[in-house]
Amino acid sequence: MNAITIDGPAASGKSTVGYLVGQRLDFLFFDTGVMYRAVAWAILDRGIDSADIGAVGRVAGQLPIGVKAPGADAGDGRQATIHVGGVDVTWSIRSPRVDSIVSVVAANRLVREALSRKQRLIGLEHGSGAAEEAGVVMVGRDIGTVVLPEAPLKIYLEAPLEERARRRFRELVERGNEADFARILDDMRLRDQIDSERAVAPLRPARDAYQIRTDGVSAVEVVEQILPLAVKHLGVAPSSPRKQGPSGDSSPGAGRDCGIIAGSF
Ligand code: DC
């Protein structure tokens, strides 16, 4: 199976690193966090209380979430375009309001059952060589432990809380949002706690995961640590790093055509 799982806490570098690893291996990159965020966005939109386990679970079971390679909308830094129904929610699922409830939504066992089943199907399809891509890099909190435990390479990224909060702060400012560092730090501490103490599929490294620190190193250096592990465990051959234009290059496959800035988290 050609699947690499990357788990870790918020802003540990999973998406940046996972995206670049996907590019080098011609693998689909799939950030599963967007599905939990889409459910959180939908319940805010519909005025549903995040504590209502049954109602939130029903939304998760029925929500039409689309994840596609960015097309004409690439170039604003997105790694993928996320739709709920016909609405492009790519950026609204990253809002502070969604941030503030998404951990509670992700701790709901009905939500997890619905979403991790779908994620597993995506992982099996794209990791089996049946799809267009050579494999899949799947990113989240429980991919190595629950969603794709049979993946031949599992990575767990970590960085100190303050460093991760600084990254999130920078991200928000760069996107033109208002950001309060102390608040981001507190929210992230709380999200870490909810993600790692929940009863179902808590955040933790798989027993056979490689644990890699991402503070004090660039994303590209982390990628360079992971690629030899992919060669060893999957027997794949990475391509050389590609130059990326502001609106992406023409590489094939979902999530790999956007202009993410290599080397920064
Ligand atoms: O990685 P992120 O910040 O976009 O994730 C949003 C939330 O979803 C976060 O609270 C963790 C949760 N999540 C999860 O529980 N399992 C996953 N596989 C991915 C994300």
Tab-separated table of C-alpha atoms and ligand atoms in Angstrom:
chain	number	residue	atom	x	y	z
A	1	MET	CA	0.000	0.000	0.000
A	2	ASN	CA	1.393	3.418	-0.972
A	3	ALA	CA	0.155	5.484	1.952
A	4	ILE	CA	1.947	7.839	4.320
A	5	THR	CA	0.149	9.103	7.412
A	6	ILE	CA	1.131	12.354	9.098
A	7	ASP	CA	-0.408	13.160	12.460
A	8	GLY	CA	0.316	15.776	15.080
A	9	PRO	CA	-1.173	18.731	16.965
A	10	ALA	CA	-2.444	21.976	15.411
A	11	ALA	CA	0.185	23.953	13.455
A	12	SER	CA	2.849	21.268	13.869
A	13	GLY	CA	3.542	21.568	10.121
A	14	LYS	CA	1.479	18.612	8.902
A	15	SER	CA	-0.159	20.329	5.937
A	16	THR	CA	2.925	22.130	4.637
A	17	VAL	CA	5.134	19.069	4.990
A	18	GLY	CA	2.465	16.627	3.773
A	19	TYR	CA	1.757	18.730	0.708
A	20	LEU	CA	5.444	18.883	-0.241
A	21	VAL	CA	5.965	15.152	0.372
A	22	GLY	CA	2.944	14.485	-1.870
A	23	GLN	CA	4.452	16.644	-4.580
A	24	ARG	CA	7.806	14.869	-4.493
A	25	LEU	CA	6.209	11.425	-4.674
A	26	ASP	CA	3.354	12.240	-7.058
A	27	PHE	CA	0.942	11.230	-4.270
A	28	LEU	CA	-2.465	12.731	-3.535
A	29	PHE	CA	-2.287	15.042	-0.530
A	30	PHE	CA	-5.373	14.929	1.676
A	31	ASP	CA	-5.805	17.016	4.831
A	32	THR	CA	-8.608	15.293	6.783
A	33	GLY	CA	-8.971	18.249	9.180
A	34	VAL	CA	-10.954	20.099	6.490
A	35	MET	CA	-13.800	17.602	6.906
A	36	TYR	CA	-14.126	18.292	10.663
A	37	ARG	CA	-13.893	22.005	9.893
A	38	ALA	CA	-16.629	21.731	7.232
A	39	VAL	CA	-18.984	20.103	9.763
A	40	ALA	CA	-18.173	22.819	12.329
A	41	TRP	CA	-18.856	25.507	9.694
A	42	ALA	CA	-22.178	23.868	8.752
A	43	ILE	CA	-23.502	23.698	12.308
A	44	LEU	CA	-22.636	27.366	12.868
A	45	ASP	CA	-24.379	28.182	9.597
A	46	ARG	CA	-27.490	26.247	10.663
A	47	GLY	CA	-27.497	27.474	14.261
A	48	ILE	CA	-26.995	23.995	15.741
A	49	ASP	CA	-25.476	23.760	19.221
A	50	SER	CA	-22.072	22.003	19.083
A	51	ALA	CA	-23.006	20.173	22.313
A	52	ASP	CA	-26.016	18.491	20.637
A	53	ILE	CA	-24.327	15.152	19.872
A	54	GLY	CA	-27.190	13.706	17.804
A	55	ALA	CA	-27.882	16.793	15.681
A	56	VAL	CA	-24.187	17.401	14.956
A	57	GLY	CA	-23.719	13.699	14.159
A	58	ARG	CA	-26.597	13.842	11.669
A	59	VAL	CA	-25.030	16.823	9.905
A	60	ALA	CA	-21.706	14.936	9.645
A	61	GLY	CA	-23.467	11.903	8.162
A	62	GLN	CA	-25.241	13.880	5.444
A	63	LEU	CA	-23.036	16.856	4.619
A	64	PRO	CA	-21.880	16.922	0.969
A	65	ILE	CA	-18.225	17.892	1.426
A	66	GLY	CA	-16.156	18.281	-1.752
A	67	VAL	CA	-12.364	18.474	-1.753
A	68	LYS	CA	-10.815	19.328	-5.126
A	69	ALA	CA	-7.557	20.522	-6.607
A	70	PRO	CA	-7.709	24.291	-6.898
A	71	GLY	CA	-8.438	25.498	-10.428
A	72	ALA	CA	-8.836	29.145	-11.390
A	73	ASP	CA	-9.079	29.900	-7.668
A	74	ALA	CA	-5.499	28.755	-7.000
A	75	GLY	CA	-2.941	31.426	-6.193
A	76	ASP	CA	-4.463	32.617	-2.918
A	77	GLY	CA	-2.405	30.060	-0.966
A	78	ARG	CA	-5.051	27.313	-0.835
A	79	GLN	CA	-3.886	23.693	-0.986
A	80	ALA	CA	-7.323	22.472	-2.028
A	81	THR	CA	-10.752	23.930	-2.693
A	82	ILE	CA	-13.381	22.836	-0.177
A	83	HIS	CA	-17.090	22.956	-1.000
A	84	VAL	CA	-20.093	22.309	1.197
A	85	GLY	CA	-23.041	21.890	-1.129
A	86	GLY	CA	-22.368	24.569	-3.736
A	87	VAL	CA	-20.565	26.955	-1.371
A	88	ASP	CA	-16.792	27.484	-1.451
A	89	VAL	CA	-15.853	27.309	2.254
A	90	THR	CA	-12.077	27.038	1.746
A	91	TRP	CA	-11.333	30.101	3.863
A	92	SER	CA	-14.433	30.307	6.054
A	93	ILE	CA	-13.603	26.930	7.624
A	94	ARG	CA	-10.359	28.576	8.881
A	95	SER	CA	-12.182	31.363	10.746
A	96	PRO	CA	-11.687	31.885	14.510
A	97	ARG	CA	-15.374	30.932	15.049
A	98	VAL	CA	-14.792	27.537	13.450
A	99	ASP	CA	-11.502	27.184	15.360
A	100	SER	CA	-13.346	27.747	18.621
A	101	ILE	CA	-15.765	24.806	18.198
A	102	VAL	CA	-14.015	22.369	15.860
A	103	SER	CA	-12.332	20.355	18.624
A	104	VAL	CA	-15.693	19.792	20.306
A	105	VAL	CA	-17.173	18.716	16.959
A	106	ALA	CA	-14.207	16.380	16.362
A	107	ALA	CA	-14.671	14.784	19.804
A	108	ASN	CA	-18.256	13.746	18.898
A	109	ARG	CA	-18.189	9.976	18.316
A	110	LEU	CA	-20.962	10.109	15.688
A	111	VAL	CA	-18.983	12.676	13.719
A	112	ARG	CA	-15.839	10.576	13.958
A	113	GLU	CA	-17.649	7.423	12.840
A	114	ALA	CA	-19.056	9.199	9.781
A	115	LEU	CA	-15.898	11.030	8.746
A	116	SER	CA	-13.240	8.450	9.503
A	117	ARG	CA	-15.156	5.834	7.490
A	118	LYS	CA	-15.117	8.168	4.467
A	119	GLN	CA	-11.452	8.997	5.039
A	120	ARG	CA	-10.520	5.330	5.178
A	121	LEU	CA	-12.244	4.688	1.840
A	122	ILE	CA	-10.362	7.605	0.274
A	123	GLY	CA	-7.084	6.324	1.739
A	124	LEU	CA	-7.650	2.768	0.517
A	125	GLU	CA	-8.645	3.899	-2.963
A	126	HIS	CA	-5.746	6.290	-3.463
A	127	GLY	CA	-3.200	4.166	-1.597
A	128	SER	CA	-3.940	1.061	-3.644
A	129	GLY	CA	-2.665	2.384	-6.969
A	130	ALA	CA	-6.190	2.158	-8.416
A	131	ALA	CA	-6.480	5.938	-8.684
A	132	GLU	CA	-4.623	8.367	-10.914
A	133	GLU	CA	-1.972	9.153	-8.298
A	134	ALA	CA	0.831	6.841	-7.229
A	135	GLY	CA	-0.313	6.933	-3.597
A	136	VAL	CA	-1.654	9.110	-0.812
A	137	VAL	CA	-0.302	11.328	1.969
A	138	MET	CA	-3.045	11.638	4.582
A	139	VAL	CA	-2.812	14.215	7.321
A	140	GLY	CA	-4.762	14.508	10.592
A	141	ARG	CA	-4.794	13.422	14.239
A	142	ASP	CA	-5.723	9.728	14.072
A	143	ILE	CA	-4.702	8.641	10.591
A	144	GLY	CA	-1.877	6.362	11.736
A	145	THR	CA	-3.802	5.038	14.739
A	146	VAL	CA	-7.372	4.629	13.428
A	147	VAL	CA	-7.993	5.606	9.798
A	148	LEU	CA	-5.102	3.833	8.033
A	149	PRO	CA	-3.215	1.859	10.701
A	150	GLU	CA	-1.792	-0.474	8.040
A	151	ALA	CA	0.024	2.367	6.231
A	152	PRO	CA	3.676	1.364	5.761
A	153	LEU	CA	5.011	4.775	6.856
A	154	LYS	CA	3.652	6.795	9.771
A	155	ILE	CA	4.966	10.179	10.809
A	156	TYR	CA	4.125	12.187	13.920
A	157	LEU	CA	5.138	15.856	13.851
A	158	GLU	CA	5.498	17.937	16.965
A	159	ALA	CA	6.632	21.390	18.065
A	160	PRO	CA	6.269	23.343	21.324
A	161	LEU	CA	2.928	25.068	21.912
A	162	GLU	CA	4.382	28.617	21.760
A	163	GLU	CA	6.036	27.949	18.408
A	164	ARG	CA	2.823	26.517	16.987
A	165	ALA	CA	0.815	29.501	18.241
A	166	ARG	CA	3.350	31.845	16.604
A	167	ARG	CA	2.856	30.034	13.274
A	168	ARG	CA	-0.936	30.318	13.513
A	169	PHE	CA	-0.616	34.018	14.431
A	170	ARG	CA	1.594	34.668	11.373
A	171	GLU	CA	-0.787	32.740	9.108
A	172	LEU	CA	-3.775	34.826	10.217
A	173	VAL	CA	-1.893	38.129	9.835
A	174	GLU	CA	-0.624	37.135	6.380
A	175	ARG	CA	-4.214	36.421	5.349
A	176	GLY	CA	-5.187	39.914	6.486
A	177	ASN	CA	-7.085	38.818	9.615
A	178	GLU	CA	-6.892	40.389	13.034
A	179	ALA	CA	-4.940	38.215	15.419
A	180	ASP	CA	-4.341	38.298	19.159
A	181	PHE	CA	-1.355	36.130	20.107
A	182	ALA	CA	-2.378	35.538	23.744
A	183	ARG	CA	-5.817	34.395	22.641
A	184	ILE	CA	-4.406	32.095	19.937
A	185	LEU	CA	-2.065	30.561	22.513
A	186	ASP	CA	-4.907	29.915	24.976
A	187	ASP	CA	-7.214	28.514	22.272
A	188	MET	CA	-4.501	26.232	20.973
A	189	ARG	CA	-3.736	24.936	24.462
A	190	LEU	CA	-7.410	24.123	24.906
A	191	ARG	CA	-7.696	22.461	21.477
A	192	ASP	CA	-4.596	20.347	22.201
A	193	GLN	CA	-6.204	19.241	25.435
A	194	ILE	CA	-9.568	18.358	23.860
A	195	ASP	CA	-7.900	16.584	20.887
A	196	SER	CA	-5.629	14.485	23.090
A	197	GLU	CA	-8.013	13.726	25.967
A	198	ARG	CA	-11.139	12.802	23.996
A	199	ALA	CA	-12.496	9.274	24.462
A	200	VAL	CA	-12.580	8.362	20.756
A	201	ALA	CA	-9.416	8.366	18.621
A	202	PRO	CA	-7.384	10.798	20.767
A	203	LEU	CA	-4.338	12.515	19.316
A	204	ARG	CA	-1.295	10.340	19.916
A	205	PRO	CA	1.538	8.874	17.875
A	206	ALA	CA	1.033	5.366	16.507
A	207	ARG	CA	3.406	2.887	18.174
A	208	ASP	CA	5.421	2.567	14.977
A	209	ALA	CA	5.362	6.259	13.993
A	210	TYR	CA	8.553	8.231	13.402
A	211	GLN	CA	8.381	11.284	15.644
A	212	ILE	CA	9.920	14.409	14.142
A	213	ARG	CA	10.334	17.856	15.757
A	214	THR	CA	9.553	20.717	13.381
A	215	ASP	CA	10.742	23.690	15.448
A	216	GLY	CA	14.068	25.194	14.402
A	217	VAL	CA	14.002	23.478	11.002
A	218	SER	CA	12.404	24.463	7.710
A	219	ALA	CA	9.552	22.525	6.144
A	220	VAL	CA	11.891	21.455	3.355
A	221	GLU	CA	14.345	20.006	5.901
A	222	VAL	CA	11.530	17.985	7.463
A	223	VAL	CA	10.533	16.762	3.995
A	224	GLU	CA	14.151	15.720	3.415
A	225	GLN	CA	13.964	13.620	6.594
A	226	ILE	CA	10.745	11.932	5.474
A	227	LEU	CA	11.668	11.094	1.865
A	228	PRO	CA	14.397	8.534	2.744
A	229	LEU	CA	11.846	6.860	5.032
A	230	ALA	CA	9.413	6.678	2.105
A	231	VAL	CA	12.138	5.091	-0.028
A	232	LYS	CA	12.816	2.566	2.738
A	233	HIS	CA	9.233	1.661	3.663
A	234	LEU	CA	7.389	2.112	0.365
A	235	GLY	CA	10.176	1.559	-2.146
A	236	VAL	CA	9.236	4.719	-4.060
A	237	ALA	CA	11.570	7.140	-5.836
A	238	PRO	CA	11.097	10.852	-5.076
A	239	SER	CA	11.403	13.406	-7.876
A	240	SER	CA	13.634	16.455	-7.420
A	241	PRO	CA	12.065	19.509	-5.785
A	242	ARG	CA	9.986	21.581	-8.181
A	243	LYS	CA	10.006	25.345	-8.501
A	244	GLN	CA	6.526	26.639	-7.779
A	245	GLY	CA	4.978	29.663	-9.408
A	246	PRO	CA	2.571	31.951	-7.546
A	247	SER	CA	-0.437	30.310	-9.127
A	248	GLY	CA	0.905	26.801	-8.980
A	249	ASP	CA	2.485	24.542	-11.555
A	250	SER	CA	0.897	22.045	-13.843
A	251	SER	CA	1.634	18.892	-11.871
A	252	PRO	CA	-1.174	16.341	-11.967
A	253	GLY	CA	-3.476	15.400	-9.112
A	254	ALA	CA	-5.596	17.005	-6.443
A	255	GLY	CA	-4.106	19.375	-3.917
A	256	ARG	CA	-0.789	19.588	-5.678
A	257	ASP	CA	-1.303	22.553	-7.962
A	258	CYS	CA	-1.279	25.425	-5.530
A	259	GLY	CA	1.313	28.020	-4.818
A	260	ILE	CA	2.223	27.152	-1.268
A	261	ILE	CA	5.499	28.714	-0.233
A	262	ALA	CA	7.973	25.913	0.281
A	263	GLY	CA	10.129	26.278	3.345
A	264	SER	CA	7.693	28.065	5.624
A	265	PHE	CA	5.139	26.535	7.979
B	1	DC	O1	-5.717	20.023	11.596
B	1	DC	P1	-6.868	20.995	11.835
B	1	DC	O2	-6.544	22.075	12.824
B	1	DC	O3	-7.438	21.549	10.583
B	1	DC	O4	-8.016	20.091	12.507
B	1	DC	C1	-9.251	20.633	12.895
B	1	DC	C2	-9.836	19.812	14.031
B	1	DC	O5	-10.194	18.519	13.579
B	1	DC	C3	-8.925	19.632	15.256
B	1	DC	O6	-9.666	19.857	16.436
B	1	DC	C4	-8.528	18.195	15.202
B	1	DC	C5	-9.620	17.534	14.416
B	1	DC	N1	-9.145	16.428	13.594
B	1	DC	C6	-9.310	15.172	14.104
B	1	DC	O7	-9.797	15.020	15.214
B	1	DC	N2	-8.939	14.099	13.350
B	1	DC	C7	-8.394	14.265	12.140
B	1	DC	N3	-8.043	13.197	11.439
B	1	DC	C8	-8.186	15.568	11.624
B	1	DC	C9	-8.565	16.635	12.382
